[in-house]
Amino acid sequence: MMRVLVTGGAGFIGGAVVRRLLADSGTIVFNLDKLGYASDLTGIQQQLVGSVAERHVLQQVNLVDAETTVAAVQQADPDLVLHLAAESHVDRSIAGPEEFLASNVSGTFNLLQAVRKHWEALPRERQEQFRFHHISTDEVFGSLGKSGRFSETTPYDPRSPYSASKAASDHFVNAWHHTYGLPVVLTNCSNNYGPWQFPEKLIPVVILKALAGEPIPLYGDGANVRDWLFVEDHVDALLLAATKGKLGHSYCVGGHGERTNKQVVETICTVLDQLRPQGAPHAGLITLVADRPGHDRRYAINASRISSELGWQPRHGLEQGLEATVRWYLSNLDWCQAVLQQAGYSGGRLG
Ligand code: NAD
Ligand code: DAU
């Protein structure tokens, strides 16, 4: 039975990966997470029924602690590692960059060292099958003008503390491949959205502010562009790249979902007008606020490599995915309140 170590499995995307592995494969999943402010296991726990429960092992570990990380990797004894653990919110990286350096750079370094030790000691047959998949972001490529898209050959140009820390972690992963031969695959993905996302990122923030009748904060002029991807489509891409991607290669993953922030916010408001009419259109709550410092203007992904080499395509259009996401949040408002309270975050402006 295959043993998979997922780091960051109590987070938004890692949680979706863990749920998919538990549902669709017979793998034993070792879920390594420090259980930080953005972590929550509710969605996974709902699935831990009968024999599935025996295939999920939670490891509460902070990757910043090298010794505990080595012990966790030894306990997991993995055939495949999916590394998602990271501090992930750009606004928080502006307010407190130290944690991003610690978790995303030192944490990745400690994991690489622990995994190398494990991989080097594996019997030949398992060693040849072993893979380490590093999950990164399109933000390492910087900011686009009006035209063009990021691809695997775009030079790195990170511009926020978050993206600088992710770029550094990508370089460490590549260095461990070239220097030590560690069998790695990387993916660089655009903005994810969907169920179970901690309500600090744009889409859940907008839904909760609109429902509360509070101002919906739109940074700057609202014309910054992101390329939105439904989280389950990202999981499809991750599992393909992890198992079939070429070693030493990276794959860009995007949703063909380029929109301005204003367009995204207005679409959510329109969906809410239909599902939760409140007398006046929700779009009346949209409020331009001070811009994010160093705000990247536009991201867009050319996903032709993963599409042609591995046959990946997103299955959800943005409008369809947004409506499903709004419906999910409407049915899970108690969860939103619980995680916000647990994190000690009241929804105020960060960064
Ligand atoms: P998230 O913040 O929801 O979850 C991250 C998880 O990692 C949390 O549970 C946190 O506790 C854990 N973690 C952080 N530091 C850790 C440490 N030092 N030790 C152990 N666990 C630690 O983030 P997410 O949105 O699920 O993102 C997951 C990964 O995907 C990140 O690497 C992120 O950079 C990348 N990514 C995210 C997006 C996106 O739109 N959310 C897009 C592209 C890439
Ligand atoms: O591109 C991939 C990245 O996408 C991931 O690597 C990051 O982990 C993830 O957080 C996300 O980064 P962004 O900064 O693009 O996501 P965020 O949801 O914070 O913001 C999306 C856009 O919306 C961005 O242009 C800033 C803007 N924004 C955000 C918030 C929270 C607003 O206008 N108002 C807001 O309240």
Tab-separated table of C-alpha atoms and ligand atoms in Angstrom:
chain	number	residue	atom	x	y	z
A	1	MET	CA	0.000	0.000	0.000
A	2	MET	CA	1.465	3.353	-1.032
A	3	ARG	CA	2.439	5.754	1.751
A	4	VAL	CA	1.962	9.451	1.004
A	5	LEU	CA	3.222	12.317	3.150
A	6	VAL	CA	1.190	15.506	2.629
A	7	THR	CA	2.566	18.609	4.345
A	8	GLY	CA	0.066	21.405	4.979
A	9	GLY	CA	-2.775	18.873	4.841
A	10	ALA	CA	-4.823	20.811	7.395
A	11	GLY	CA	-4.886	23.849	5.091
A	12	PHE	CA	-7.183	24.749	2.207
A	13	ILE	CA	-5.475	23.021	-0.760
A	14	GLY	CA	-3.674	20.347	1.275
A	15	GLY	CA	-7.013	19.419	2.850
A	16	ALA	CA	-8.537	18.949	-0.615
A	17	VAL	CA	-5.573	16.727	-1.581
A	18	VAL	CA	-5.938	14.619	1.583
A	19	ARG	CA	-9.702	14.203	1.101
A	20	ARG	CA	-9.166	13.103	-2.512
A	21	LEU	CA	-6.458	10.595	-1.567
A	22	LEU	CA	-8.669	9.139	1.160
A	23	ALA	CA	-11.689	8.925	-1.150
A	24	ASP	CA	-10.126	7.735	-4.409
A	25	SER	CA	-7.061	5.696	-3.518
A	26	GLY	CA	-5.972	3.076	-1.029
A	27	THR	CA	-2.989	5.136	0.116
A	28	ILE	CA	-2.037	5.721	3.739
A	29	VAL	CA	-1.930	9.484	4.185
A	30	PHE	CA	0.428	11.074	6.694
A	31	ASN	CA	-0.886	14.587	7.224
A	32	LEU	CA	1.939	16.769	8.566
A	33	ASP	CA	0.873	20.232	9.684
A	34	LYS	CA	1.781	22.623	12.473
A	35	LEU	CA	-1.973	23.306	12.851
A	36	GLY	CA	-1.614	27.073	12.501
A	37	TYR	CA	-4.257	29.803	12.381
A	38	ALA	CA	-5.500	28.763	8.894
A	39	SER	CA	-5.697	25.038	9.660
A	40	ASP	CA	-8.872	23.071	10.130
A	41	LEU	CA	-9.578	19.342	9.950
A	42	THR	CA	-13.390	19.389	9.858
A	43	GLY	CA	-13.665	18.395	6.182
A	44	ILE	CA	-11.214	15.527	6.621
A	45	GLN	CA	-12.790	14.335	9.878
A	46	GLN	CA	-16.164	14.033	8.109
A	47	GLN	CA	-14.518	11.416	5.885
A	48	LEU	CA	-12.819	9.384	8.625
A	49	VAL	CA	-15.481	6.695	8.821
A	50	GLY	CA	-14.766	2.944	9.139
A	51	SER	CA	-11.537	1.717	7.523
A	52	VAL	CA	-10.781	5.152	5.995
A	53	ALA	CA	-9.858	6.374	9.488
A	54	GLU	CA	-6.988	3.867	9.551
A	55	ARG	CA	-5.522	5.443	6.411
A	56	HIS	CA	-5.148	8.959	7.893
A	57	VAL	CA	-2.344	9.721	10.350
A	58	LEU	CA	-2.120	13.268	11.677
A	59	GLN	CA	1.382	14.501	12.510
A	60	GLN	CA	1.333	17.833	14.326
A	61	VAL	CA	4.809	19.039	13.409
A	62	ASN	CA	6.338	22.446	12.693
A	63	LEU	CA	8.809	22.120	9.811
A	64	VAL	CA	10.901	24.820	11.433
A	65	ASP	CA	11.930	22.156	13.967
A	66	ALA	CA	14.516	20.056	12.075
A	67	GLU	CA	14.689	17.125	14.500
A	68	THR	CA	10.927	16.637	14.739
A	69	THR	CA	10.725	16.859	10.962
A	70	VAL	CA	13.269	14.038	10.552
A	71	ALA	CA	11.317	11.890	13.026
A	72	ALA	CA	8.010	12.577	11.246
A	73	VAL	CA	9.444	11.638	7.848
A	74	GLN	CA	10.898	8.450	9.320
A	75	GLN	CA	7.537	7.545	10.869
A	76	ALA	CA	5.712	8.219	7.589
A	77	ASP	CA	8.298	6.250	5.556
A	78	PRO	CA	6.782	7.766	2.380
A	79	ASP	CA	6.834	6.695	-1.269
A	80	LEU	CA	5.578	10.133	-2.285
A	81	VAL	CA	5.769	13.550	-0.606
A	82	LEU	CA	3.419	16.398	-1.540
A	83	HIS	CA	4.824	19.557	0.057
A	84	LEU	CA	2.110	22.194	0.511
A	85	ALA	CA	2.906	23.513	3.999
A	86	ALA	CA	3.577	27.237	3.837
A	87	GLU	CA	2.401	30.538	5.162
A	88	SER	CA	0.228	31.547	2.215
A	89	HIS	CA	-1.365	34.976	2.677
A	90	VAL	CA	0.384	37.920	0.951
A	91	ASP	CA	-1.156	40.551	3.260
A	92	ARG	CA	0.155	38.708	6.347
A	93	SER	CA	3.617	38.520	4.726
A	94	ILE	CA	3.601	42.310	4.484
A	95	ALA	CA	2.611	42.702	8.140
A	96	GLY	CA	4.999	40.000	9.458
A	97	PRO	CA	7.557	38.617	6.979
A	98	GLU	CA	9.608	36.671	9.562
A	99	GLU	CA	7.170	33.763	9.750
A	100	PHE	CA	7.329	33.409	5.952
A	101	LEU	CA	11.106	33.128	5.998
A	102	ALA	CA	10.913	30.565	8.807
A	103	SER	CA	8.125	28.328	7.488
A	104	ASN	CA	8.550	28.636	3.740
A	105	VAL	CA	12.330	28.744	3.455
A	106	SER	CA	13.778	27.089	6.586
A	107	GLY	CA	10.781	24.726	6.754
A	108	THR	CA	11.331	23.596	3.158
A	109	PHE	CA	15.080	23.252	3.777
A	110	ASN	CA	14.466	21.059	6.850
A	111	LEU	CA	11.982	18.922	4.949
A	112	LEU	CA	14.371	18.484	2.012
A	113	GLN	CA	17.142	17.361	4.357
A	114	ALA	CA	14.837	14.931	6.164
A	115	VAL	CA	13.453	13.545	2.904
A	116	ARG	CA	16.924	13.163	1.367
A	117	LYS	CA	18.029	11.130	4.370
A	118	HIS	CA	14.943	8.927	4.009
A	119	TRP	CA	15.297	8.548	0.216
A	120	GLU	CA	19.000	7.697	0.333
A	121	ALA	CA	18.285	4.856	2.790
A	122	LEU	CA	15.446	3.293	0.768
A	123	PRO	CA	15.932	-0.100	-0.915
A	124	ARG	CA	16.697	0.384	-4.633
A	125	GLU	CA	13.223	-0.530	-5.927
A	126	ARG	CA	11.446	1.958	-3.641
A	127	GLN	CA	14.159	4.559	-4.223
A	128	GLU	CA	13.547	4.425	-7.983
A	129	GLN	CA	9.805	4.960	-7.533
A	130	PHE	CA	10.111	7.736	-4.920
A	131	ARG	CA	9.017	11.335	-5.700
A	132	PHE	CA	9.003	14.709	-3.945
A	133	HIS	CA	6.440	17.185	-5.300
A	134	HIS	CA	6.851	20.839	-4.321
A	135	ILE	CA	3.705	22.956	-4.629
A	136	SER	CA	4.447	26.574	-5.498
A	137	THR	CA	2.790	29.662	-6.875
A	138	ASP	CA	2.681	31.804	-10.026
A	139	GLU	CA	3.595	34.788	-7.810
A	140	VAL	CA	7.282	33.808	-8.065
A	141	PHE	CA	7.177	35.167	-11.644
A	142	GLY	CA	6.246	38.703	-10.555
A	143	SER	CA	3.697	40.901	-12.286
A	144	LEU	CA	2.509	40.944	-15.915
A	145	GLY	CA	1.569	43.927	-18.056
A	146	LYS	CA	-1.599	43.977	-20.140
A	147	SER	CA	-0.548	41.014	-22.293
A	148	GLY	CA	1.428	37.770	-22.010
A	149	ARG	CA	1.197	34.787	-19.673
A	150	PHE	CA	3.578	33.056	-17.261
A	151	SER	CA	5.092	29.770	-18.380
A	152	GLU	CA	7.765	27.385	-17.095
A	153	THR	CA	10.487	29.480	-18.806
A	154	THR	CA	9.442	32.844	-17.303
A	155	PRO	CA	12.310	34.273	-15.208
A	156	TYR	CA	11.738	34.499	-11.455
A	157	ASP	CA	10.895	38.023	-10.229
A	158	PRO	CA	9.197	37.762	-6.799
A	159	ARG	CA	8.020	41.069	-5.361
A	160	SER	CA	6.318	40.377	-1.996
A	161	PRO	CA	7.784	38.763	1.136
A	162	TYR	CA	5.465	35.798	0.456
A	163	SER	CA	6.515	35.321	-3.163
A	164	ALA	CA	10.200	35.857	-2.291
A	165	SER	CA	9.956	33.065	0.292
A	166	LYS	CA	8.209	30.742	-2.178
A	167	ALA	CA	10.786	31.543	-4.897
A	168	ALA	CA	13.576	30.702	-2.443
A	169	SER	CA	11.904	27.402	-1.603
A	170	ASP	CA	11.600	26.544	-5.320
A	171	HIS	CA	15.334	27.182	-5.765
A	172	PHE	CA	16.187	24.942	-2.797
A	173	VAL	CA	14.053	22.132	-4.233
A	174	ASN	CA	15.724	22.430	-7.651
A	175	ALA	CA	19.152	22.533	-6.006
A	176	TRP	CA	18.426	19.285	-4.125
A	177	HIS	CA	17.525	17.674	-7.464
A	178	HIS	CA	20.639	18.866	-9.300
A	179	THR	CA	23.100	18.370	-6.432
A	180	TYR	CA	21.819	15.279	-4.638
A	181	GLY	CA	19.665	13.716	-7.348
A	182	LEU	CA	16.482	13.940	-5.273
A	183	PRO	CA	13.607	13.044	-7.638
A	184	VAL	CA	11.493	16.219	-7.589
A	185	VAL	CA	8.591	17.722	-9.524
A	186	LEU	CA	7.359	21.311	-9.078
A	187	THR	CA	4.089	23.021	-9.900
A	188	ASN	CA	3.395	26.778	-9.950
A	189	CYS	CA	-0.278	27.513	-9.669
A	190	SER	CA	-2.577	30.533	-9.925
A	191	ASN	CA	-5.225	31.663	-7.392
A	192	ASN	CA	-7.322	28.840	-5.955
A	193	TYR	CA	-10.861	29.177	-4.648
A	194	GLY	CA	-13.541	26.805	-3.369
A	195	PRO	CA	-14.903	25.240	-0.148
A	196	TRP	CA	-12.966	25.290	3.142
A	197	GLN	CA	-10.786	28.341	2.323
A	198	PHE	CA	-9.951	30.334	5.449
A	199	PRO	CA	-11.896	33.634	5.256
A	200	GLU	CA	-8.979	36.023	4.766
A	201	LYS	CA	-8.541	35.660	0.996
A	202	LEU	CA	-10.575	37.657	-1.525
A	203	ILE	CA	-13.460	35.315	-2.342
A	204	PRO	CA	-14.543	34.219	1.159
A	205	VAL	CA	-13.934	37.765	2.465
A	206	VAL	CA	-16.322	39.168	-0.143
A	207	ILE	CA	-19.005	36.562	0.580
A	208	LEU	CA	-18.922	37.163	4.350
A	209	LYS	CA	-18.754	40.979	4.112
A	210	ALA	CA	-21.653	41.050	1.642
A	211	LEU	CA	-23.803	38.779	3.828
A	212	ALA	CA	-23.074	40.959	6.876
A	213	GLY	CA	-24.041	44.100	4.922
A	214	GLU	CA	-20.531	45.500	5.542
A	215	PRO	CA	-18.305	47.379	3.050
A	216	ILE	CA	-16.636	44.965	0.599
A	217	PRO	CA	-12.972	46.074	0.411
A	218	LEU	CA	-11.564	46.313	-3.123
A	219	TYR	CA	-7.869	47.222	-3.114
A	220	GLY	CA	-6.665	50.098	-5.288
A	221	ASP	CA	-8.717	50.580	-8.455
A	222	GLY	CA	-10.028	46.990	-8.477
A	223	ALA	CA	-8.452	46.382	-11.895
A	224	ASN	CA	-5.739	43.918	-10.776
A	225	VAL	CA	-6.137	40.617	-12.594
A	226	ARG	CA	-5.883	37.087	-11.199
A	227	ASP	CA	-6.304	33.734	-13.004
A	228	TRP	CA	-8.785	31.811	-10.830
A	229	LEU	CA	-8.740	28.019	-10.497
A	230	PHE	CA	-11.282	25.838	-8.675
A	231	VAL	CA	-9.414	23.916	-5.969
A	232	GLU	CA	-10.594	20.448	-7.133
A	233	ASP	CA	-9.145	21.184	-10.596
A	234	HIS	CA	-5.874	22.030	-8.885
A	235	VAL	CA	-5.980	18.695	-7.029
A	236	ASP	CA	-6.400	16.900	-10.400
A	237	ALA	CA	-3.278	18.686	-11.656
A	238	LEU	CA	-1.277	17.987	-8.493
A	239	LEU	CA	-1.955	14.259	-8.493
A	240	LEU	CA	-1.073	14.004	-12.190
A	241	ALA	CA	2.152	15.990	-11.813
A	242	ALA	CA	3.136	14.128	-8.640
A	243	THR	CA	2.740	10.700	-10.199
A	244	LYS	CA	3.407	11.274	-13.935
A	245	GLY	CA	5.347	14.562	-14.168
A	246	LYS	CA	8.880	14.460	-15.549
A	247	LEU	CA	11.494	14.520	-12.798
A	248	GLY	CA	13.252	17.866	-12.465
A	249	HIS	CA	10.468	19.613	-14.398
A	250	SER	CA	8.023	22.269	-13.304
A	251	TYR	CA	4.450	22.675	-14.530
A	252	CYS	CA	2.408	25.888	-14.559
A	253	VAL	CA	-1.237	25.383	-13.579
A	254	GLY	CA	-3.974	27.965	-14.239
A	255	GLY	CA	-7.721	27.980	-14.667
A	256	HIS	CA	-8.194	29.987	-17.902
A	257	GLY	CA	-10.070	32.202	-15.415
A	258	GLU	CA	-8.534	35.652	-15.858
A	259	ARG	CA	-10.737	38.374	-14.374
A	260	THR	CA	-10.232	41.746	-12.708
A	261	ASN	CA	-10.919	41.736	-8.977
A	262	LYS	CA	-13.863	44.032	-9.663
A	263	GLN	CA	-15.379	41.478	-12.067
A	264	VAL	CA	-14.972	38.679	-9.514
A	265	VAL	CA	-16.522	40.727	-6.708
A	266	GLU	CA	-19.444	41.815	-8.899
A	267	THR	CA	-20.104	38.215	-9.965
A	268	ILE	CA	-20.254	37.113	-6.320
A	269	CYS	CA	-22.639	39.984	-5.562
A	270	THR	CA	-24.916	38.933	-8.433
A	271	VAL	CA	-25.004	35.330	-7.177
A	272	LEU	CA	-25.855	36.587	-3.676
A	273	ASP	CA	-28.599	38.852	-5.080
A	274	GLN	CA	-30.238	35.659	-6.404
A	275	LEU	CA	-29.593	33.380	-3.415
A	276	ARG	CA	-29.928	35.927	-0.555
A	277	PRO	CA	-31.765	39.031	-1.847
A	278	GLN	CA	-31.426	41.904	0.598
A	279	GLY	CA	-33.574	44.679	-0.890
A	280	ALA	CA	-30.656	46.500	-2.528
A	281	PRO	CA	-27.997	44.961	-4.805
A	282	HIS	CA	-24.992	43.662	-2.826
A	283	ALA	CA	-22.705	45.457	-5.311
A	284	GLY	CA	-23.676	48.690	-3.566
A	285	LEU	CA	-21.382	47.577	-0.705
A	286	ILE	CA	-18.229	47.510	-2.905
A	287	THR	CA	-15.770	50.066	-1.530
A	288	LEU	CA	-12.389	51.036	-2.991
A	289	VAL	CA	-9.771	51.000	-0.216
A	290	ALA	CA	-6.020	51.752	0.022
A	291	ASP	CA	-3.997	49.509	-2.267
A	292	ARG	CA	-1.809	46.602	-1.089
A	293	PRO	CA	1.850	47.771	-0.981
A	294	GLY	CA	3.712	46.373	-4.015
A	295	HIS	CA	0.441	44.961	-5.383
A	296	ASP	CA	1.170	42.747	-8.417
A	297	ARG	CA	-0.969	43.991	-11.297
A	298	ARG	CA	-1.734	40.902	-13.319
A	299	TYR	CA	-1.196	37.126	-13.207
A	300	ALA	CA	-2.073	34.750	-16.057
A	301	ILE	CA	-0.905	31.232	-16.756
A	302	ASN	CA	-0.057	29.391	-19.926
A	303	ALA	CA	-0.841	25.815	-18.866
A	304	SER	CA	-0.001	24.191	-22.196
A	305	ARG	CA	2.843	22.019	-20.806
A	306	ILE	CA	0.707	20.207	-18.211
A	307	SER	CA	-2.105	20.034	-20.723
A	308	SER	CA	-0.061	18.509	-23.575
A	309	GLU	CA	2.304	16.321	-21.492
A	310	LEU	CA	-0.115	15.092	-18.829
A	311	GLY	CA	-3.552	15.699	-20.388
A	312	TRP	CA	-4.753	18.055	-17.633
A	313	GLN	CA	-7.628	20.505	-18.177
A	314	PRO	CA	-9.683	22.408	-15.592
A	315	ARG	CA	-13.198	20.950	-15.298
A	316	HIS	CA	-14.899	24.053	-13.844
A	317	GLY	CA	-15.553	27.436	-15.442
A	318	LEU	CA	-15.192	30.429	-13.102
A	319	GLU	CA	-18.851	31.433	-12.956
A	320	GLN	CA	-19.933	27.833	-12.261
A	321	GLY	CA	-17.213	27.405	-9.620
A	322	LEU	CA	-18.039	30.724	-7.970
A	323	GLU	CA	-21.721	29.866	-7.665
A	324	ALA	CA	-20.862	26.465	-6.119
A	325	THR	CA	-18.465	28.216	-3.725
A	326	VAL	CA	-21.018	30.834	-2.660
A	327	ARG	CA	-23.570	28.061	-2.048
A	328	TRP	CA	-21.000	26.161	0.044
A	329	TYR	CA	-20.245	29.200	2.235
A	330	LEU	CA	-23.973	29.883	2.692
A	331	SER	CA	-24.343	26.340	4.036
A	332	ASN	CA	-21.250	26.582	6.251
A	333	LEU	CA	-21.491	29.951	7.957
A	334	ASP	CA	-21.096	28.308	11.375
A	335	TRP	CA	-17.781	26.844	10.231
A	336	CYS	CA	-16.626	30.308	9.112
A	337	GLN	CA	-17.421	31.815	12.504
A	338	ALA	CA	-15.720	28.922	14.312
A	339	VAL	CA	-12.445	29.124	12.340
A	340	LEU	CA	-12.321	32.917	12.544
A	341	GLN	CA	-12.822	32.732	16.291
A	342	GLN	CA	-10.252	29.964	16.690
A	343	ALA	CA	-7.728	32.030	14.712
A	344	GLY	CA	-8.492	35.177	16.707
A	345	TYR	CA	-9.183	37.028	13.455
A	346	SER	CA	-12.213	39.295	13.109
A	347	GLY	CA	-12.007	39.969	9.365
A	348	GLY	CA	-10.190	43.329	9.523
A	349	ARG	CA	-7.705	44.640	6.965
A	350	LEU	CA	-4.313	42.897	7.090
A	351	GLY	CA	-1.004	44.153	5.702
B	1	NAD	P1	-3.247	27.529	3.746
B	1	NAD	O1	-2.686	28.728	4.435
B	1	NAD	O2	-4.716	27.341	3.693
B	1	NAD	O3	-2.637	26.200	4.398
B	1	NAD	C1	-1.257	26.055	4.636
B	1	NAD	C2	-1.068	24.999	5.713
B	1	NAD	O4	0.347	24.850	5.928
B	1	NAD	C3	-1.686	25.400	7.063
B	1	NAD	O5	-2.495	24.369	7.585
B	1	NAD	C4	-0.477	25.665	7.947
B	1	NAD	O6	-0.672	25.333	9.311
B	1	NAD	C5	0.576	24.759	7.316
B	1	NAD	N1	1.923	25.243	7.645
B	1	NAD	C6	2.428	26.497	7.463
B	1	NAD	N2	3.668	26.580	7.947
B	1	NAD	C7	3.991	25.352	8.442
B	1	NAD	C8	5.111	24.813	9.091
B	1	NAD	N3	6.181	25.577	9.372
B	1	NAD	N4	5.100	23.517	9.472
B	1	NAD	C9	4.001	22.739	9.240
B	1	NAD	N5	2.887	23.206	8.657
B	1	NAD	C10	2.874	24.492	8.251
B	1	NAD	O7	-2.605	27.562	2.284
B	1	NAD	P2	-3.169	26.984	0.917
B	1	NAD	O8	-3.934	28.031	0.234
B	1	NAD	O9	-3.788	25.655	1.164
B	1	NAD	O10	-1.791	26.802	0.124
B	1	NAD	C11	-1.108	25.558	0.161
B	1	NAD	C12	0.142	25.663	-0.695
B	1	NAD	O11	-0.189	26.000	-2.033
B	1	NAD	C13	1.132	26.734	-0.225
B	1	NAD	O12	2.438	26.231	-0.388
B	1	NAD	C14	0.887	27.896	-1.170
B	1	NAD	O13	2.054	28.672	-1.333
B	1	NAD	C15	0.520	27.166	-2.448
B	1	NAD	N6	-0.371	27.878	-3.371
B	1	NAD	C16	-1.546	28.402	-2.908
B	1	NAD	C17	-2.414	29.031	-3.815
B	1	NAD	C18	-3.737	29.608	-3.379
B	1	NAD	O14	-4.385	30.294	-4.169
B	1	NAD	N7	-4.198	29.383	-2.170
B	1	NAD	C19	-2.044	29.119	-5.167
B	1	NAD	C20	-0.822	28.586	-5.576
B	1	NAD	C21	0.009	27.949	-4.675
B	2	DAU	O1	-1.488	33.523	-7.362
B	2	DAU	C1	-1.434	32.511	-6.410
B	2	DAU	C2	-1.562	33.117	-5.030
B	2	DAU	O2	-2.908	33.523	-4.881
B	2	DAU	C3	-1.174	32.152	-3.915
B	2	DAU	O3	0.183	31.821	-4.042
B	2	DAU	C4	-1.435	32.774	-2.546
B	2	DAU	O4	-1.163	31.827	-1.530
B	2	DAU	C5	-2.891	33.181	-2.486
B	2	DAU	O5	-3.156	33.831	-1.262
B	2	DAU	C6	-3.247	34.101	-3.647
B	2	DAU	O6	-2.598	35.392	-3.512
B	2	DAU	P1	-3.367	36.770	-3.831
B	2	DAU	O7	-2.682	37.840	-3.115
B	2	DAU	O8	-3.569	36.921	-5.299
B	2	DAU	O9	-4.817	36.403	-3.164
B	2	DAU	P2	-5.829	37.274	-2.300
B	2	DAU	O10	-7.087	36.478	-2.198
B	2	DAU	O11	-5.206	37.765	-1.037
B	2	DAU	O12	-6.102	38.527	-3.220
B	2	DAU	C7	-6.622	38.371	-4.535
B	2	DAU	C8	-6.702	39.752	-5.168
B	2	DAU	O13	-7.743	40.493	-4.501
B	2	DAU	C9	-5.433	40.582	-4.999
B	2	DAU	O14	-5.263	41.368	-6.172
B	2	DAU	C10	-5.721	41.470	-3.795
B	2	DAU	C11	-7.227	41.686	-3.876
B	2	DAU	N1	-7.960	41.829	-2.603
B	2	DAU	C12	-7.729	40.914	-1.619
B	2	DAU	C13	-8.426	40.986	-0.414
B	2	DAU	C14	-8.160	39.990	0.693
B	2	DAU	C15	-8.901	42.827	-2.460
B	2	DAU	O15	-9.115	43.656	-3.382
B	2	DAU	N2	-9.599	42.908	-1.267
B	2	DAU	C16	-9.378	42.030	-0.237
B	2	DAU	O16	-10.034	42.158	0.825
